[in-house]
Amino acid sequence: MGGRNIRNHWLDPAKTVLKQVKEMDPILFSFRVKFYPPDPFRLKEEITRYQVYLQLKRDLLHGRLYCTHNEASLLGAYIIQSELGDYDPEEHTEGYISEHKLLLKQTPKIEEKIAEIHQMQLKGQTPSAMETAFLKKAYTLDTYGVDPHPVKDHRGNQLYLGINHCGILTFQGSRKTHHFRWNEVQKINYEGKMFIIHLTFNEVSGIIFTHN
């Protein structure tokens, strides 16, 4: 949900909705996934798997799910096959991929690759199979489930920090710079704007990031 300042907040299920939105106008409610499971394709409920798929599809569109051009083309082709079905030259005329906004940086070259995969590799695949394939690919990416927050390291370098089921990660652009697995994290402290990570193998001091 958001207001005039484009503020986004998660609703606390333990509190009344009215108290959490009374100072916001206008209000927009959206259904989102907050905690991403480690193996989304293994979720038992089909509707739950589908909701995670929709969230990841949105993450891909908004640039939160970083991936290479080849990975983006494959994920885009899975979406197209799921939504359009098998390629039909009479129905899917030249440039048909451009009618669908799939990626934050969607170029003609990537659209050509998506069309090639859709036409040559995915014939006969059902929407359910494509959504499962999308989940299996997406969860292997470094930014799966990561909500990036701008921070600076102790040298003043601008980074993005995020947390998922694998641990704490930092990125510089689309390049992963740190990955602290949960079994390596001893303690986390907040001191003002400082976010301090104490690691089990680091006997000196914690690794400090400053929130922008």
XYZ file of N, CA and C in Angstrom:
636
model
N 0.843 -1.191 0.000
C 0.000 0.000 0.000
C 0.871 1.231 0.000
N 0.368 2.354 -0.510
C 1.191 3.548 -0.599
C 0.377 4.803 -0.478
N 1.055 5.932 -0.273
C 0.392 7.213 -0.144
C 1.034 8.229 -1.052
N 0.885 9.511 -0.696
C 1.393 10.578 -1.561
C 2.902 10.504 -1.734
N 3.609 10.057 -0.701
C 5.068 9.990 -0.750
C 5.570 8.633 -1.252
N 4.683 7.870 -1.841
C 5.019 6.553 -2.373
C 5.673 5.688 -1.298
N 5.078 5.708 -0.118
C 5.587 4.863 0.961
C 4.955 3.485 0.859
N 5.766 2.476 1.053
C 5.272 1.107 1.021
C 5.467 0.462 2.381
N 4.450 -0.196 2.857
C 4.503 -0.848 4.163
C 3.811 -2.196 4.080
N 4.349 -3.142 4.846
C 3.668 -4.422 5.009
C 2.649 -4.274 6.125
N 1.466 -4.822 5.930
C 0.467 -4.820 6.991
C 0.844 -5.849 8.045
N 0.679 -5.464 9.304
C 0.908 -6.372 10.422
C -0.402 -7.102 10.698
N -0.454 -8.425 10.504
C -1.708 -9.163 10.700
C -2.201 -9.155 12.141
N -1.320 -8.790 13.083
C -1.715 -8.757 14.494
C -2.387 -7.438 14.871
N -2.396 -6.474 13.953
C -2.994 -5.166 14.229
C -4.147 -4.908 13.275
N -5.046 -4.022 13.671
C -6.166 -3.685 12.803
C -5.658 -2.906 11.591
N -6.285 -3.146 10.462
C -5.867 -2.479 9.227
C -6.067 -0.974 9.333
N -7.182 -0.550 9.922
C -7.524 0.875 9.990
C -6.436 1.685 10.687
N -5.900 1.160 11.792
C -4.862 1.883 12.526
C -3.583 2.029 11.704
N -3.341 1.102 10.811
C -2.102 1.121 10.034
C -2.176 2.007 8.793
N -3.393 2.397 8.405
C -3.534 3.176 7.163
C -4.210 4.523 7.377
N -4.504 4.880 8.631
C -5.307 6.083 8.874
C -4.630 7.373 8.422
N -3.298 7.396 8.324
C -2.600 8.608 7.902
C -2.204 8.558 6.427
N -2.730 7.605 5.707
C -2.383 7.461 4.289
C -3.573 7.800 3.402
N -3.315 8.596 2.381
C -4.361 8.973 1.441
C -3.703 9.455 0.152
N -3.970 8.816 -0.982
C -4.843 7.655 -1.165
C -4.152 6.359 -0.740
N -4.904 5.284 -0.730
C -4.385 3.988 -0.298
C -4.546 2.976 -1.427
N -3.505 2.213 -1.658
C -3.566 1.129 -2.632
C -3.087 -0.149 -1.956
N -3.942 -1.150 -1.915
C -3.576 -2.438 -1.334
C -3.123 -3.387 -2.443
N -2.042 -4.096 -2.185
C -1.532 -5.083 -3.135
C -1.203 -6.364 -2.389
N -1.456 -7.491 -3.039
C -1.091 -8.780 -2.459
C 0.304 -9.139 -2.945
N 1.238 -9.313 -2.022
C 2.622 -9.602 -2.371
C 3.163 -10.752 -1.514
N 4.234 -11.361 -1.991
C 4.950 -12.386 -1.226
C 6.071 -11.698 -0.466
N 6.109 -11.882 0.850
C 7.147 -11.258 1.672
C 8.318 -12.201 1.917
N 8.017 -13.444 2.245
C 9.065 -14.425 2.530
C 9.047 -15.505 1.447
N 10.149 -15.615 0.729
C 10.237 -16.546 -0.396
C 10.753 -17.898 0.090
N 10.067 -18.987 -0.221
C 10.514 -20.310 0.231
C 11.770 -20.750 -0.514
N 12.598 -21.604 0.104
C 13.839 -22.050 -0.534
C 13.613 -22.896 -1.783
N 12.532 -23.656 -1.830
C 12.213 -24.499 -2.991
C 10.775 -24.229 -3.409
N 10.499 -23.131 -4.094
C 9.115 -22.742 -4.386
C 8.351 -23.764 -5.213
N 9.047 -24.504 -6.059
C 8.370 -25.489 -6.910
C 7.913 -26.709 -6.118
N 8.349 -26.831 -4.863
C 7.937 -27.953 -4.016
C 6.732 -27.613 -3.129
N 6.242 -26.400 -3.201
C 5.067 -26.031 -2.413
C 3.893 -26.933 -2.783
N 3.178 -27.428 -1.780
C 2.117 -28.407 -2.028
C 0.899 -27.794 -2.695
N 0.509 -26.602 -2.253
C -0.702 -25.977 -2.786
C -0.416 -25.304 -4.128
N -1.187 -25.672 -5.140
C -0.992 -25.096 -6.472
C -1.191 -23.588 -6.469
N -2.199 -23.098 -5.732
C -2.474 -21.661 -5.703
C -1.318 -20.901 -5.064
N -0.663 -21.517 -4.071
C 0.483 -20.869 -3.424
C 1.658 -20.788 -4.386
N 1.912 -21.874 -5.109
C 2.978 -21.859 -6.119
C 2.705 -20.784 -7.163
N 1.442 -20.659 -7.548
C 1.078 -19.673 -8.568
C 1.294 -18.252 -8.060
N 0.981 -18.003 -6.785
C 1.187 -16.663 -6.224
C 2.675 -16.316 -6.176
N 3.514 -17.292 -5.836
C 4.964 -17.049 -5.836
C 5.444 -16.801 -7.265
N 4.903 -17.550 -8.211
C 5.241 -17.337 -9.628
C 4.888 -15.919 -10.062
N 3.698 -15.443 -9.692
C 3.282 -14.088 -10.050
C 4.209 -13.044 -9.429
N 4.624 -13.278 -8.176
C 5.528 -12.340 -7.513
C 6.880 -12.295 -8.233
N 7.403 -13.465 -8.589
C 8.696 -13.518 -9.276
C 8.605 -12.930 -10.685
N 7.471 -13.129 -11.319
C 7.241 -12.518 -12.632
C 7.289 -10.995 -12.511
N 6.700 -10.476 -11.431
C 6.739 -9.034 -11.161
C 8.169 -8.583 -10.838
N 8.885 -9.385 -10.046
C 10.279 -9.061 -9.715
C 11.130 -8.965 -10.979
N 10.888 -9.861 -11.929
C 11.627 -9.846 -13.191
C 11.324 -8.569 -13.967
N 10.059 -8.194 -14.008
C 9.637 -6.994 -14.735
C 10.209 -5.727 -14.121
N 10.298 -5.689 -12.795
C 10.754 -4.489 -12.096
C 12.266 -4.467 -11.875
N 12.964 -5.480 -12.361
C 14.418 -5.485 -12.260
C 14.963 -5.957 -10.934
N 14.120 -6.512 -10.079
C 14.595 -7.020 -8.789
C 15.226 -8.397 -8.923
N 14.837 -9.125 -9.955
C 15.392 -10.455 -10.190
C 16.467 -10.323 -11.266
N 17.704 -10.046 -10.818
C 18.807 -9.854 -11.756
C 19.156 -11.171 -12.442
N 19.446 -11.097 -13.732
C 19.871 -12.289 -14.454
C 20.567 -11.880 -15.746
N 21.261 -12.827 -16.347
C 21.931 -12.568 -17.615
C 20.892 -12.468 -18.729
N 21.332 -12.016 -19.897
C 20.419 -11.925 -21.044
C 19.861 -13.293 -21.420
N 20.701 -14.318 -21.355
C 20.237 -15.669 -21.687
C 19.210 -16.161 -20.678
N 19.461 -15.894 -19.400
C 18.512 -16.302 -18.361
C 17.209 -15.527 -18.494
N 17.313 -14.236 -18.779
C 16.119 -13.408 -18.957
C 15.299 -13.884 -20.151
N 15.979 -14.273 -21.217
C 15.287 -14.767 -22.414
C 14.541 -16.059 -22.115
N 15.178 -16.940 -21.356
C 14.547 -18.210 -21.008
C 13.328 -17.985 -20.119
N 13.476 -17.153 -19.095
C 12.349 -16.865 -18.206
C 11.215 -16.191 -18.974
N 11.574 -15.269 -19.862
C 10.558 -14.604 -20.670
C 9.812 -15.580 -21.564
N 10.533 -16.536 -22.137
C 9.904 -17.542 -22.998
C 8.952 -18.432 -22.204
N 9.328 -18.763 -20.967
C 8.430 -19.546 -20.115
C 7.115 -18.797 -19.890
N 7.212 -17.495 -19.642
C 6.009 -16.684 -19.422
C 5.144 -16.670 -20.681
N 5.771 -16.461 -21.834
C 5.032 -16.402 -23.096
C 4.317 -17.719 -23.384
N 5.018 -18.839 -23.207
C 4.396 -20.143 -23.452
C 3.243 -20.378 -22.489
N 3.412 -19.960 -21.238
C 2.355 -20.120 -20.237
C 1.117 -19.313 -20.602
N 1.318 -18.105 -21.125
C 0.192 -17.203 -21.384
C -0.391 -17.336 -22.790
N 0.451 -17.651 -23.782
C -0.025 -17.714 -25.167
C -0.181 -19.132 -25.695
N 0.452 -20.091 -25.041
C 0.426 -21.451 -25.558
C 1.417 -21.623 -26.700
N 1.214 -22.665 -27.496
C 2.145 -22.969 -28.584
C 2.181 -21.855 -29.630
N 3.336 -21.712 -30.233
C 3.511 -20.711 -31.287
C 2.631 -21.039 -32.484
N 1.888 -20.042 -32.954
C 1.026 -20.153 -34.127
C 1.393 -19.012 -35.069
N 2.033 -19.304 -36.206
C 2.483 -18.231 -37.102
C 1.366 -17.332 -37.607
N 0.147 -17.856 -37.679
C -0.968 -17.031 -38.136
C -1.419 -16.061 -37.052
N -1.324 -16.501 -35.813
C -1.759 -15.658 -34.686
C -0.617 -14.815 -34.130
N 0.557 -15.409 -34.053
C 1.716 -14.726 -33.475
C 2.597 -14.194 -34.603
N 2.246 -13.013 -35.062
C 2.960 -12.402 -36.181
C 4.283 -11.794 -35.719
N 5.078 -11.332 -36.666
C 6.397 -10.788 -36.361
C 6.309 -9.668 -35.320
N 7.183 -9.749 -34.323
C 7.199 -8.738 -33.268
C 6.179 -8.962 -32.172
N 5.581 -10.155 -32.108
C 4.526 -10.398 -31.118
C 5.035 -10.340 -29.685
N 6.312 -10.612 -29.471
C 6.852 -10.561 -28.111
C 6.824 -9.135 -27.571
N 7.020 -8.154 -28.443
C 7.059 -6.750 -28.007
C 5.726 -6.273 -27.449
N 4.661 -7.025 -27.703
C 3.345 -6.671 -27.159
C 3.237 -7.016 -25.679
N 4.224 -7.725 -25.163
C 4.204 -8.170 -23.768
C 5.412 -7.590 -23.041
N 5.165 -6.851 -21.976
C 6.240 -6.279 -21.170
C 6.658 -7.309 -20.135
N 7.846 -7.881 -20.318
C 8.324 -8.974 -19.473
C 9.510 -8.585 -18.609
N 10.353 -7.674 -19.128
C 11.610 -7.337 -18.471
C 11.748 -5.839 -18.307
N 12.522 -5.434 -17.302
C 12.765 -4.011 -17.092
C 13.512 -3.417 -18.283
N 14.551 -4.124 -18.749
C 15.326 -3.667 -19.906
C 15.106 -4.658 -21.047
N 13.981 -4.490 -21.710
C 13.573 -5.413 -22.766
C 13.986 -4.847 -24.122
N 14.971 -5.464 -24.722
C 15.511 -4.978 -25.989
C 15.014 -5.842 -27.147
N 15.058 -5.327 -28.377
C 14.677 -6.135 -29.540
C 15.477 -7.431 -29.640
N 16.758 -7.386 -29.254
C 17.593 -8.586 -29.320
C 17.088 -9.658 -28.358
N 16.732 -9.250 -27.142
C 16.203 -10.210 -26.173
C 14.848 -10.729 -26.633
N 14.023 -9.855 -27.207
C 12.717 -10.278 -27.710
C 12.869 -11.331 -28.806
N 13.866 -11.169 -29.667
C 14.131 -12.162 -30.712
C 14.508 -13.507 -30.103
N 15.322 -13.471 -29.038
C 15.735 -14.710 -28.374
C 14.550 -15.377 -27.682
N 13.696 -14.576 -27.045
C 12.503 -15.125 -26.397
C 11.617 -15.809 -27.432
N 11.415 -15.146 -28.571
C 10.592 -15.713 -29.637
C 11.194 -17.016 -30.160
N 12.516 -17.046 -30.304
C 13.198 -18.254 -30.794
C 12.978 -19.430 -29.850
N 13.138 -19.189 -28.546
C 12.936 -20.265 -27.563
C 11.480 -20.707 -27.561
N 10.569 -19.744 -27.594
C 9.134 -20.057 -27.596
C 8.769 -20.917 -28.801
N 9.281 -20.571 -29.953
C 8.905 -21.260 -31.185
C 9.573 -22.620 -31.337
N 10.817 -22.736 -30.882
C 11.617 -23.926 -31.175
C 11.702 -24.948 -30.038
N 11.520 -24.502 -28.785
C 11.819 -25.396 -27.664
C 10.639 -25.741 -26.756
N 9.575 -24.978 -26.805
C 8.548 -25.124 -25.768
C 7.207 -25.650 -26.276
N 7.146 -26.129 -27.484
C 5.889 -26.623 -28.034
C 5.324 -27.751 -27.179
N 4.030 -27.652 -26.888
C 3.349 -28.695 -26.124
C 3.411 -28.534 -24.620
N 4.165 -27.562 -24.133
C 4.299 -27.357 -22.691
C 3.069 -26.628 -22.137
N 2.537 -27.137 -21.038
C 1.339 -26.562 -20.427
C 1.700 -25.346 -19.576
N 0.707 -24.490 -19.277
C 0.973 -23.356 -18.380
C 1.561 -23.794 -17.048
N 1.023 -24.869 -16.468
C 1.518 -25.352 -15.181
C 2.980 -25.779 -15.272
N 3.331 -26.471 -16.350
C 4.714 -26.923 -16.526
C 5.656 -25.740 -16.692
N 5.204 -24.708 -17.403
C 6.039 -23.526 -17.623
C 6.219 -22.719 -16.339
N 5.172 -22.633 -15.538
C 5.289 -21.914 -14.266
C 6.246 -22.642 -13.329
N 6.197 -23.972 -13.338
C 7.129 -24.755 -12.523
C 8.562 -24.571 -13.020
N 8.748 -24.590 -14.336
C 10.084 -24.376 -14.908
C 10.606 -22.988 -14.556
N 9.725 -22.005 -14.566
C 10.096 -20.638 -14.194
C 10.571 -20.600 -12.746
N 9.823 -21.246 -11.848
C 10.200 -21.279 -10.433
C 11.547 -21.972 -10.235
N 11.753 -23.080 -10.933
C 13.003 -23.831 -10.779
C 14.208 -23.016 -11.231
N 14.016 -22.201 -12.251
C 15.116 -21.363 -12.727
C 15.300 -20.143 -11.836
N 14.209 -19.478 -11.486
C 14.282 -18.224 -10.730
C 14.923 -18.416 -9.360
N 14.625 -19.537 -8.689
C 15.132 -19.697 -7.323
C 16.639 -19.947 -7.278
N 17.251 -20.254 -8.425
C 18.702 -20.450 -8.465
C 19.461 -19.128 -8.614
N 18.760 -18.042 -8.902
C 19.412 -16.752 -9.118
C 19.776 -16.101 -7.790
N 20.868 -15.356 -7.779
C 21.366 -14.738 -6.546
C 20.348 -13.809 -5.902
N 19.549 -13.124 -6.709
C 18.622 -12.125 -6.160
C 17.230 -12.686 -5.902
N 17.079 -13.996 -5.948
C 15.785 -14.603 -5.632
C 15.370 -14.237 -4.214
N 14.196 -13.633 -4.072
C 13.667 -13.289 -2.758
C 14.315 -12.101 -2.091
N 15.192 -11.386 -2.794
C 15.922 -10.266 -2.194
C 15.181 -8.954 -2.430
N 14.968 -8.200 -1.346
C 14.422 -6.845 -1.430
C 15.599 -5.901 -1.198
N 16.184 -5.329 -2.251
C 17.430 -4.565 -2.103
C 17.251 -3.221 -1.413
N 18.165 -2.916 -0.485
C 18.163 -1.633 0.223
C 19.508 -0.946 -0.012
N 19.507 0.340 -0.363
C 20.768 1.048 -0.616
C 21.569 1.255 0.661
N 22.850 0.883 0.634
C 23.753 1.055 1.779
C 25.129 1.465 1.257
N 26.014 1.824 2.191
C 27.413 2.073 1.867
C 28.279 1.226 2.778
N 29.380 0.698 2.235
C 30.295 -0.060 3.077
C 31.255 0.897 3.777
N 32.227 0.348 4.525
C 33.120 1.193 5.319
C 34.033 2.061 4.457
N 34.127 1.747 3.176
C 34.933 2.569 2.264
C 34.094 3.623 1.543
N 32.796 3.629 1.815
C 31.918 4.597 1.169
C 31.380 4.145 -0.173
N 31.615 2.891 -0.535
C 31.105 2.371 -1.804
C 29.597 2.156 -1.730
N 28.895 2.568 -2.763
C 27.449 2.384 -2.817
C 27.119 0.938 -3.169
N 26.325 0.289 -2.321
C 25.925 -1.096 -2.522
C 24.428 -1.231 -2.296
N 23.919 -2.409 -2.622
C 22.552 -2.775 -2.262
C 22.622 -4.028 -1.403
N 21.909 -4.011 -0.296
C 21.922 -5.125 0.649
C 20.543 -5.767 0.690
N 20.526 -7.090 0.712
C 19.265 -7.811 0.783
C 19.415 -9.102 1.558
N 18.292 -9.653 1.958
C 18.270 -10.880 2.753
C 17.329 -11.881 2.090
N 17.755 -13.132 2.023
C 16.848 -14.191 1.592
C 17.155 -15.464 2.374
N 16.606 -16.588 1.943
C 16.762 -17.825 2.709
C 18.208 -18.306 2.760
N 19.056 -17.824 1.832
C 20.457 -18.257 1.796
C 21.345 -17.462 2.738
N 20.921 -16.250 3.100
C 21.751 -15.417 3.955
C 21.613 -13.944 3.627
N 22.681 -13.194 3.889
C 22.722 -11.753 3.641
C 23.629 -11.511 2.439
N 23.127 -10.755 1.472
C 23.875 -10.527 0.242
C 24.006 -9.042 -0.033
N 25.108 -8.649 -0.675
C 25.259 -7.276 -1.145
C 25.613 -7.304 -2.628
N 25.183 -6.262 -3.320
C 25.398 -6.164 -4.760
C 25.899 -4.774 -5.110
N 26.747 -4.712 -6.108
C 27.161 -3.445 -6.703
C 26.683 -3.510 -8.148
N 25.582 -2.798 -8.415
C 24.903 -2.988 -9.687
C 24.279 -4.371 -9.691
N 24.581 -5.170 -10.690
C 24.076 -6.541 -10.743
C 25.120 -7.558 -10.280
N 26.276 -7.075 -9.829
C 27.367 -7.970 -9.403
C 27.305 -8.218 -7.903
N 27.274 -9.490 -7.518
C 27.255 -9.849 -6.101
C 28.629 -9.606 -5.507
N 28.696 -8.852 -4.401
C 29.981 -8.531 -3.769
C 30.200 -9.281 -2.461
N 29.154 -9.599 -1.739
C 29.267 -10.371 -0.498
C 28.109 -11.361 -0.415
N 28.375 -12.485 0.211
C 27.318 -13.443 0.536
C 27.670 -14.074 1.875
N 26.949 -13.645 2.910
C 27.169 -14.186 4.254
C 26.063 -15.197 4.543
N 26.418 -16.462 4.548
C 25.423 -17.502 4.803
C 24.997 -17.462 6.266
N 23.770 -17.921 6.510
C 23.221 -17.806 7.866
C 24.071 -18.534 8.895
N 24.687 -19.664 8.531
C 25.516 -20.375 9.509
C 26.840 -19.668 9.785
N 27.132 -18.598 9.011
C 28.333 -17.799 9.237
C 28.039 -16.540 10.054
N 26.750 -16.228 10.215
C 26.354 -15.005 10.918
C 26.131 -15.309 12.394
N 26.913 -14.676 13.244
C 26.802 -14.890 14.683
C 25.785 -13.950 15.311
N 25.793 -12.701 14.848
C 24.917 -11.691 15.447
C 24.749 -10.528 14.480
N 23.599 -9.844 14.583
C 23.330 -8.649 13.783
C 22.937 -7.519 14.722
N 23.556 -6.358 14.538
C 23.243 -5.182 15.363
C 22.823 -4.009 14.494
N 21.923 -3.185 15.057
C 21.570 -1.904 14.447
C 22.003 -0.807 15.407
N 22.815 0.110 14.926
C 23.241 1.250 15.738
C 23.054 2.514 14.912
N 21.945 3.203 15.142
C 21.631 4.366 14.321
C 21.384 3.932 12.892
N 22.187 4.468 11.977
C 22.067 4.089 10.572
C 22.990 2.936 10.201
N 23.729 2.430 11.191
C 24.690 1.363 10.907
C 24.062 -0.016 11.086
N 24.330 -0.884 10.137
C 23.897 -2.274 10.146
C 25.167 -3.107 10.261
N 25.339 -3.785 11.401
C 26.601 -4.476 11.693
C 26.375 -5.987 11.703
N 27.169 -6.689 10.901
C 27.083 -8.142 10.818
C 28.306 -8.747 11.498
N 28.091 -9.540 12.542
C 29.174 -10.235 13.238
C 29.235 -11.671 12.711
N 30.391 -12.040 12.192
C 30.554 -13.350 11.576
C 31.293 -14.310 12.492
N 30.997 -15.580 12.378
C 31.609 -16.592 13.243
C 33.102 -16.731 12.986
N 33.559 -16.436 11.747
C 34.977 -16.602 11.412
C 35.749 -15.293 11.483
N 35.100 -14.208 11.898
C 35.763 -12.901 11.966
C 35.932 -12.513 13.427
N 37.164 -12.580 13.937
C 37.406 -12.323 15.351
C 37.672 -10.850 15.653
N 37.779 -10.023 14.626
C 38.139 -8.619 14.849
C 36.899 -7.819 15.193
N 36.195 -7.337 14.226
C 34.982 -6.558 14.469
C 33.957 -6.910 13.422
N 32.754 -6.425 13.610
C 31.704 -6.728 12.658
C 31.900 -5.992 11.347
N 31.255 -6.496 10.322
C 31.255 -5.835 9.024
C 30.130 -4.810 9.035
N 30.466 -3.557 8.750
C 29.528 -2.452 8.930
C 29.035 -1.935 7.584
N 27.709 -1.765 7.489
C 27.087 -1.105 6.348
C 26.248 0.040 6.884
N 26.256 1.155 6.182
C 25.499 2.334 6.597
C 24.323 2.536 5.669
N 23.130 2.632 6.266
C 21.916 2.833 5.474
C 21.877 4.251 4.940
N 21.542 4.389 3.666
C 21.484 5.719 3.041
C 20.317 6.543 3.581
